[in-house]
Amino acid sequence: MKHLIALLVQLFAWAQQPQYELVDAVRDGNLAAVRTLTARGADPNLPIGRHGWTPLLHAVHEQRLDSAAALLDAGAKVNRPGRDGVTPLMMAAGYGHRDMVVLLLRRGANPRLRDRDGDAAIDYALTGVNDVDRMTLFSCQNATAALLAGVPPKTSSARWARMKGCRVPSPSSHS
C-alpha cells in the first residue's frame, strides 16, 4: 500500500508539471512557452498553486497583458474564478490595471458576477485590494471604476471610495 501511495504521488506530480511550467511562463511573460505548452495540452483553466488561481489569474496578478491574451486565445475561461471566488476581472479592477480590464471586458468578462461576499468588479475597483504585492486599499482606481460604471456598487464600497476621495461613477455614466 505504501508503494502504491508513493507511486500515485509521483504520478500526480508528473501530471502537474506542465501546469507549473505554464504558470511560470505566464508569470514571466514568455509567450512562446505559453503558446507551446497550451498547444501541447497544458490546461489554461486548471487552478494551481497555493492560492488556487487559474493561469489567467496569475497573468492578471503579474499584469501580463500578452500572457492573458494568449491564454484566452488558448481557451481560458474569462470568468473562471479562483478558489476564493475572485474572477480575473475583479482582480484586475482591484489592482487598477485598466488595460487588463479592457482586454477582459472585450473578451467577454461579466462585470456583474459577484464573489462569495457579494462583491462585483466595481466593488474591487472602488475599495482596492489588500495584497502584499500591490496594496491598493488606500488609492483610487478611478480608471477601472469608470470602465465598470454600468454595475451598481455595494453601498459600503461606494462609501469607502468617497472617504478616500475617489470618484464613484453613477450607473448612468457607463463608458
mmCIF file of N, CA and C in Angstrom, residues 6-7 18 26 60 64 87 119-120 147 162:
data_model
loop_
_atom_site.group_PDB
_atom_site.id
_atom_site.type_symbol
_atom_site.label_atom_id
_atom_site.label_comp_id
_atom_site.label_asym_id
_atom_site.label_seq_id
_atom_site.Cartn_x
_atom_site.Cartn_y
_atom_site.Cartn_z
ATOM 1 N N ALA A 6 2.999 6.104 -2.839
ATOM 2 C CA ALA A 6 4.172 6.812 -3.356
ATOM 3 C C ALA A 6 4.102 6.939 -4.875
ATOM 4 N N LEU A 7 3.675 5.885 -5.544
ATOM 5 C CA LEU A 7 3.536 5.919 -7.000
ATOM 6 C C LEU A 7 2.476 6.930 -7.421
ATOM 7 N N PRO A 18 3.416 20.133 -16.421
ATOM 8 C CA PRO A 18 3.121 21.114 -17.472
ATOM 9 C C PRO A 18 2.324 22.313 -16.954
ATOM 10 N N VAL A 26 3.591 32.085 -17.924
ATOM 11 C CA VAL A 26 2.623 33.188 -17.858
ATOM 12 C C VAL A 26 3.187 34.320 -17.008
ATOM 13 N N VAL A 60 -3.084 38.117 -14.639
ATOM 14 C CA VAL A 60 -3.630 39.379 -14.130
ATOM 15 C C VAL A 60 -2.783 39.872 -12.958
ATOM 16 N N ARG A 64 0.430 40.792 -16.876
ATOM 17 C CA ARG A 64 0.981 40.276 -18.129
ATOM 18 C C ARG A 64 -0.131 40.236 -19.176
ATOM 19 N N THR A 87 -12.795 36.592 -9.696
ATOM 20 C CA THR A 87 -12.587 36.416 -11.132
ATOM 21 C C THR A 87 -11.405 37.266 -11.596
ATOM 22 N N ASP A 119 -19.355 40.879 -3.672
ATOM 23 C CA ASP A 119 -18.672 41.979 -4.345
ATOM 24 C C ASP A 119 -18.525 41.695 -5.838
ATOM 25 N N ALA A 120 -18.759 42.720 -6.644
ATOM 26 C CA ALA A 120 -18.545 42.654 -8.092
ATOM 27 C C ALA A 120 -17.239 43.384 -8.412
ATOM 28 N N LEU A 147 -14.691 52.176 -16.129
ATOM 29 C CA LEU A 147 -14.983 51.139 -17.120
ATOM 30 C C LEU A 147 -16.115 50.217 -16.665
ATOM 31 N N ARG A 162 -15.528 57.075 -1.470
ATOM 32 C CA ARG A 162 -15.719 58.512 -1.207
ATOM 33 C C ARG A 162 -14.829 58.977 -0.055
#
